[in-house]
Coordinates of C-alpha atoms and ligand atoms in Angstrom, one line a residue:
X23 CA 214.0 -57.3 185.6
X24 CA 214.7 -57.8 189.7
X25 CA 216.4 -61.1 188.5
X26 CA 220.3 -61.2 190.0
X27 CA 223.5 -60.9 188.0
X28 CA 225.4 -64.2 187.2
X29 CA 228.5 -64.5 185.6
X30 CA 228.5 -67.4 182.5
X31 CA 230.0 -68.2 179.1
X32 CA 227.0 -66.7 176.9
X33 CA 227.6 -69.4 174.6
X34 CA 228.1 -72.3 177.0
X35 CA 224.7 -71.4 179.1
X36 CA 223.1 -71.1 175.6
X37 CA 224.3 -74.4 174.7
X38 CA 222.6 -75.8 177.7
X39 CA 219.2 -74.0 177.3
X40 CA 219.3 -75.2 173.5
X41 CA 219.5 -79.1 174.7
X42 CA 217.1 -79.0 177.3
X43 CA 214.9 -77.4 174.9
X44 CA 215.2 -79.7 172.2
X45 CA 214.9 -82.7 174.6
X46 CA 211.8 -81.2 176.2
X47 CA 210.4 -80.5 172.3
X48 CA 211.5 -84.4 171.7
X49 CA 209.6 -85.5 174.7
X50 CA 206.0 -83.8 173.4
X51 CA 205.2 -84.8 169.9
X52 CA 201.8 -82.7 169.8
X53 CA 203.9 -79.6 170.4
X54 CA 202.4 -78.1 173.8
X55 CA 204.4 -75.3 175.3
X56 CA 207.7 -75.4 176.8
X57 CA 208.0 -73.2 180.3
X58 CA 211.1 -71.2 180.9
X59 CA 211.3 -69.6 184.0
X60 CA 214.3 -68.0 185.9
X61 CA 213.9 -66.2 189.4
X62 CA 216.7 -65.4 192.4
X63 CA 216.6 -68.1 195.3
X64 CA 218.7 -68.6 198.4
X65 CA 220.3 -71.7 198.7
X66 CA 220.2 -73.0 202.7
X67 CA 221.5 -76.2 203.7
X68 CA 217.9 -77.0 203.9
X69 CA 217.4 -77.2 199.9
X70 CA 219.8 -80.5 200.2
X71 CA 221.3 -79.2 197.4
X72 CA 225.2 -80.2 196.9
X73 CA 226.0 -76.6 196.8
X74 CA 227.1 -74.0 198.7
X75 CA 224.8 -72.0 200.4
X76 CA 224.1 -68.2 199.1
X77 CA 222.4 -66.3 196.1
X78 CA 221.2 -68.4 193.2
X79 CA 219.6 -68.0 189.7
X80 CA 217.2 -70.5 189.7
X81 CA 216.3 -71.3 185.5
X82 CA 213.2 -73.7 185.2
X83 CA 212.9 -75.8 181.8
X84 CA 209.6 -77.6 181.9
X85 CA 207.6 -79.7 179.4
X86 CA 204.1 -81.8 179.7
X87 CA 205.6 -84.7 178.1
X88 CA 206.6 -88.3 178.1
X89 CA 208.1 -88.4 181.2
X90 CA 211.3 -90.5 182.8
X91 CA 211.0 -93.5 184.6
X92 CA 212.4 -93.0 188.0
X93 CA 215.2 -96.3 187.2
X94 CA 216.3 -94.0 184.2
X95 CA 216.5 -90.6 186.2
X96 CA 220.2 -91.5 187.6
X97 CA 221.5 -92.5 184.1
X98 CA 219.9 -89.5 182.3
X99 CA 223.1 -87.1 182.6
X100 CA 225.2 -89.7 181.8
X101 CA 227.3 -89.8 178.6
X102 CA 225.8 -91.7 175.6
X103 CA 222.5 -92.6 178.1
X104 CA 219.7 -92.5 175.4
X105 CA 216.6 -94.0 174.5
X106 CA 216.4 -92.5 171.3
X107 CA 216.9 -94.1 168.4
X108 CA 219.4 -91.7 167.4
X109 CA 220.0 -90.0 169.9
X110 CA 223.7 -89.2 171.2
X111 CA 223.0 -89.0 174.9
X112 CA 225.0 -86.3 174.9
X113 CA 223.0 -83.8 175.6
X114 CA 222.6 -83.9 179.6
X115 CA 226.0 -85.0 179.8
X116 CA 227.1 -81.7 178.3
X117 CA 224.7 -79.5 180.0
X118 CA 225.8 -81.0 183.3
X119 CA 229.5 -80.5 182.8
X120 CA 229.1 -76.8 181.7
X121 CA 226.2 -76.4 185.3
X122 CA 229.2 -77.8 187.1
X123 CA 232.0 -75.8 185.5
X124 CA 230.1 -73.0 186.5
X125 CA 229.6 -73.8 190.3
X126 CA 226.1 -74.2 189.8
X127 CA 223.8 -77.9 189.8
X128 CA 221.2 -78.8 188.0
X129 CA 218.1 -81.2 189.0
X130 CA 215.3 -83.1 187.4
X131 CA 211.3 -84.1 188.8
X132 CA 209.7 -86.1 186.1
X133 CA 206.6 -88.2 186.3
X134 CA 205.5 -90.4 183.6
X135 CA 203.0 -89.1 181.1
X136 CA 202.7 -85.7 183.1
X137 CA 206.3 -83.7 182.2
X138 CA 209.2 -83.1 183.7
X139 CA 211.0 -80.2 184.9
X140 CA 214.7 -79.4 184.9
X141 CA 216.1 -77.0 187.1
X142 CA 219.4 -75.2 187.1
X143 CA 221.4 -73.2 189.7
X144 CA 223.6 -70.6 189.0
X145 CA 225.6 -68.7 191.9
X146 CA 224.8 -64.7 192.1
X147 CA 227.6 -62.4 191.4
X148 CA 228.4 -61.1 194.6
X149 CA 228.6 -57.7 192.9
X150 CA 224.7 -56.4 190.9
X151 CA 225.9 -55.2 187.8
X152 CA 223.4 -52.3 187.6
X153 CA 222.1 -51.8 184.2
X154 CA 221.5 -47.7 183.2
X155 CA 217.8 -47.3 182.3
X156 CA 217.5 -46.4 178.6
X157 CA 221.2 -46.8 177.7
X158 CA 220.9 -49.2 175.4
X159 CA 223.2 -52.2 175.6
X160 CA 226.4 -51.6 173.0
X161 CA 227.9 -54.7 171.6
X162 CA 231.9 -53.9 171.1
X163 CA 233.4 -55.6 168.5
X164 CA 236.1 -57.8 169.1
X165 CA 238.6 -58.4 166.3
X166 CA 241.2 -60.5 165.4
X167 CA 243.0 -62.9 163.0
X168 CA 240.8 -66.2 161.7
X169 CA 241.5 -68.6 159.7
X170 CA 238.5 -69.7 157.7
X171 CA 238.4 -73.5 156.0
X172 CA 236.0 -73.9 153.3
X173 CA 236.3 -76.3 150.5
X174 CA 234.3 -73.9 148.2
X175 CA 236.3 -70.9 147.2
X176 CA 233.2 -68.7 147.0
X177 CA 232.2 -69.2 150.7
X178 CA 235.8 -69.1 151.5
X179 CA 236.6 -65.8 149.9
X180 CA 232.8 -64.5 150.8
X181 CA 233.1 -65.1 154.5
X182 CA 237.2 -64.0 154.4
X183 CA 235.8 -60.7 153.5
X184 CA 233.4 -60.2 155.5
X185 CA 235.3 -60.7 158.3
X186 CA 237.6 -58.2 157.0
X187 CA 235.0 -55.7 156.8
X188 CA 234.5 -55.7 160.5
X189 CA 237.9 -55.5 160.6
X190 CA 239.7 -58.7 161.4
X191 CA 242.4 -60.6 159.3
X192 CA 242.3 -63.3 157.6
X193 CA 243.6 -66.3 156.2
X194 CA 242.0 -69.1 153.8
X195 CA 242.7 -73.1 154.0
X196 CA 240.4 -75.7 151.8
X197 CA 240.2 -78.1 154.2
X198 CA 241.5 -79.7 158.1
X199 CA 245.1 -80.1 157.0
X200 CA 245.9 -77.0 155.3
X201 CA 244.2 -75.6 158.3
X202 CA 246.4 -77.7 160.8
X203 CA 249.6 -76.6 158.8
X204 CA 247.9 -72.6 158.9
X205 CA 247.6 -72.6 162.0
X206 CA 250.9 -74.1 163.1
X207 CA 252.6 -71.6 161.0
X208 CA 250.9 -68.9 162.3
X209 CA 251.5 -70.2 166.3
X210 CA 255.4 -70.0 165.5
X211 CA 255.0 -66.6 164.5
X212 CA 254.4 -63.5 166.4
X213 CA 251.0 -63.6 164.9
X214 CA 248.7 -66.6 166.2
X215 CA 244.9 -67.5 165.3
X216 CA 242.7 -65.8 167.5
X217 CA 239.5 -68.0 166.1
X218 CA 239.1 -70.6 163.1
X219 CA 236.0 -71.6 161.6
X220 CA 236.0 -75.1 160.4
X221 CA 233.6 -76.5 158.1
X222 CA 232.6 -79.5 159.0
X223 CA 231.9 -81.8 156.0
X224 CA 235.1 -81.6 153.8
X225 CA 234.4 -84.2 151.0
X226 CA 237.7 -85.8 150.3
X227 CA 239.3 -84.7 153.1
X228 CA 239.7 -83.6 157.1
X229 CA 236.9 -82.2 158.0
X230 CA 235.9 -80.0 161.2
X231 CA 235.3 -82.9 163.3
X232 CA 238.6 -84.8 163.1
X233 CA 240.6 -80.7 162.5
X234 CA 239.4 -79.8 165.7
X235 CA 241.0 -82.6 167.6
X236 CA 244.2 -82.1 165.9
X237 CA 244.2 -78.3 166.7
X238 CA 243.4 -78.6 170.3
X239 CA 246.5 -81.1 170.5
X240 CA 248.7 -78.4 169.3
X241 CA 246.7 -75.8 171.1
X242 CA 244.6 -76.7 174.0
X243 CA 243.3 -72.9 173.6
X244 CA 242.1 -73.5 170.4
X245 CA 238.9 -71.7 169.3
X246 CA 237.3 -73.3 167.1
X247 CA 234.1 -72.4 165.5
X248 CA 232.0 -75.4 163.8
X249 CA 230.4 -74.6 160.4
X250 CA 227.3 -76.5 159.2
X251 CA 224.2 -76.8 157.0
X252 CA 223.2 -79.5 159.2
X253 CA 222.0 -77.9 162.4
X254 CA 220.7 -81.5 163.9
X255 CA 224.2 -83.3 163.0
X256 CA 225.1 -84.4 166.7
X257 CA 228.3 -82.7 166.2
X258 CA 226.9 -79.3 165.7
X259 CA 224.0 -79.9 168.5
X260 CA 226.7 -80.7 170.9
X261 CA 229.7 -78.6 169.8
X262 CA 230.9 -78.7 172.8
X263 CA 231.6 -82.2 173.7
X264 CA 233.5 -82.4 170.5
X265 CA 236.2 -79.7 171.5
X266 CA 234.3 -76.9 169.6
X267 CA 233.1 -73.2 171.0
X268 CA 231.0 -72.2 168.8
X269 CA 228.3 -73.3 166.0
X270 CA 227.6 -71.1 163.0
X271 CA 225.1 -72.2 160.8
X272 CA 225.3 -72.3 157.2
X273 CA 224.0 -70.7 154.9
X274 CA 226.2 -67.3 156.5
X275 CA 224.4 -64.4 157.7
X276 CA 226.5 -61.6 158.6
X277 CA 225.0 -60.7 161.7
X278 CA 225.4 -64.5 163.1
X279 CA 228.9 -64.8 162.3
X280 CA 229.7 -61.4 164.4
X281 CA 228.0 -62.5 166.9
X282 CA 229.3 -66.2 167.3
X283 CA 233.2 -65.1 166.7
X284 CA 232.5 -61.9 169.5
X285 CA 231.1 -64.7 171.7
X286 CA 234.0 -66.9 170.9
X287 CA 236.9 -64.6 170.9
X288 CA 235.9 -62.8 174.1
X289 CA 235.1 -66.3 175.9
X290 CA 236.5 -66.2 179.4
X291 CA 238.1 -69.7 180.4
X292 CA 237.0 -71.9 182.6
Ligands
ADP27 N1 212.5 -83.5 178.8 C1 212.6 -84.9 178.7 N2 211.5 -85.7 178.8 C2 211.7 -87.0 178.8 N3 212.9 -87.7 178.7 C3 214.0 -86.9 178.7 C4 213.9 -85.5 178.7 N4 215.2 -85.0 178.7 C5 216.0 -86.1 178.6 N5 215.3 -87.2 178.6 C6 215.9 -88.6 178.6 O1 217.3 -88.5 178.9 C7 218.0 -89.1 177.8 C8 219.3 -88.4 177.6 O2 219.1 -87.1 177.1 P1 220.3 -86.4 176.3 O3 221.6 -86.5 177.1 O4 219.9 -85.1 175.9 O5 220.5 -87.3 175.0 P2 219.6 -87.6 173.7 O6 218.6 -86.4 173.7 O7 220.6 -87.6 172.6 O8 219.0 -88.9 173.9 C9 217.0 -89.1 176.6 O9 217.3 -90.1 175.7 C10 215.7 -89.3 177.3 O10 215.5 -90.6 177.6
MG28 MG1 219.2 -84.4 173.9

């Protein structure tokens, strides 16, 4: 509750919790605990840290794992570096680039067959954001136009109004290039996508993976939300690295969608 403000992309620092998580969960097949911890540190030039000094938010992610060999500990963030047999080594490449993007750094102490621990440093917002006691926190709503690719109609239409419940528009495609030609359409127009939700197995043809791509080339801005049933599909477990900014997980739920598309749609760039 004394912990310090810091200024992140909600879904970006989730994103990096989520894979150190899961690698710590991989690294302990009997299941014992995970340890999360965040507290405020100063950073001095002491700490040897490559950052600069001041006010950090110091997140812990330890397990009582496996362990890394100290040869593998310099490869460990980089991309495709796994030892899993299907892994992506992705992972710590991601959750390094978002530390980074952020100003902050992250390190690692392992030791073989007693855990390792990752820590993450995130620079204090120089103003507290003070939060009112007993004013509960309100979630505004953001709206806006999304396109919504589906190859089923009924999740298509389902989801299409939904959205246009909580008050969005909408539009429909069936799969990545009716999408593309959507959304190209619509960026002529006065009237761009705010956010499009690609599904990302289209049988028979483009699917989220290969849409995304093609909508960041006409829009690097592109926000693009990945739809899956498959929540360990390395696409979806690393959104990011594949140009997405946001996962939503299929079956729909309601409350999830708000959420992700708020997240998405009031994502501040970095
Ligand atoms: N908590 C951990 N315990 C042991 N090894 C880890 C841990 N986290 C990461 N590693 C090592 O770092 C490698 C890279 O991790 P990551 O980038 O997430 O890719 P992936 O999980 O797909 O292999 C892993 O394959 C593993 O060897
Ligand atoms: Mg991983």
């Amino acid at each position: 509750s004394d912990l310090w403000t810091t200024e992140v992309d909600k879904g970006q620092i989730s994103q990096v919790i989520g894979n150190l998580v899961i690698n710590a969960q991989q690294a302990m097949p009997d299941g014992e605990t995970i340890n999360i911890k965040a507290e405020n540190v100063n950073v001095t030039p002491k700490d040897n840290l490559p950052l600069q000094g001041g006010n950090y938010i110091k997140i812990s992610v330890g397990d009582k794992g496996i362990g890394i060999p100290a040869e593998q500990l310099t490869k460990i963030f980089d991309p495709y570096f796994t030892t899993k047999q299907k892994g992506s080594g992705l992972g710590l490449a991601t959750t390094y680039s978002i530390i980074h993007r952020h100003d902050g750094h992250i390190t690692v102490k392992s030791e073989i067959g007693i855990g390792t621990t990752f820590h993450i440093y995130l620079p204090a917002s120089a103003e507290q954001v003070k939060k009112k006691e007993g004013v509960k926190e309100e979630t505004t709503t953001i709206t806006g136009k999304i396109l919504v690719m589906d190859d089923e109609e009924m999740v298509r239409n389902f989801v299409s109004k939904a959205l246009k419940s909580f008050g969005n528009e909408t539009e429909v495609a069936r799969d990545g290039a009716e999408a593309i030609e959507k959304y190209k359409k619509a960026m002529d127009s006065d009237k761009p996508f705010d956010a499009v939700i690609l599904d990302l197995t289209i049988p028979g043809g483009m699917g989220g993976k290969q849409a995304v791509k093609k909508l960041l080339e006409i829009d690097s801005d592109a926000k693009a939300v990945v739809s899956s049933g498959y929540a360990n599909d390395p696409v979806v477990s690393n959104f990011e690295a594949y140009g997405f900014s946001g996962f939503i997980p299929k079956p729909y739920m309601l409350e999830e969608l708000k959420k992700v598309l708020n997240n998405v749609m009031s994502e501040k760039k970095y």
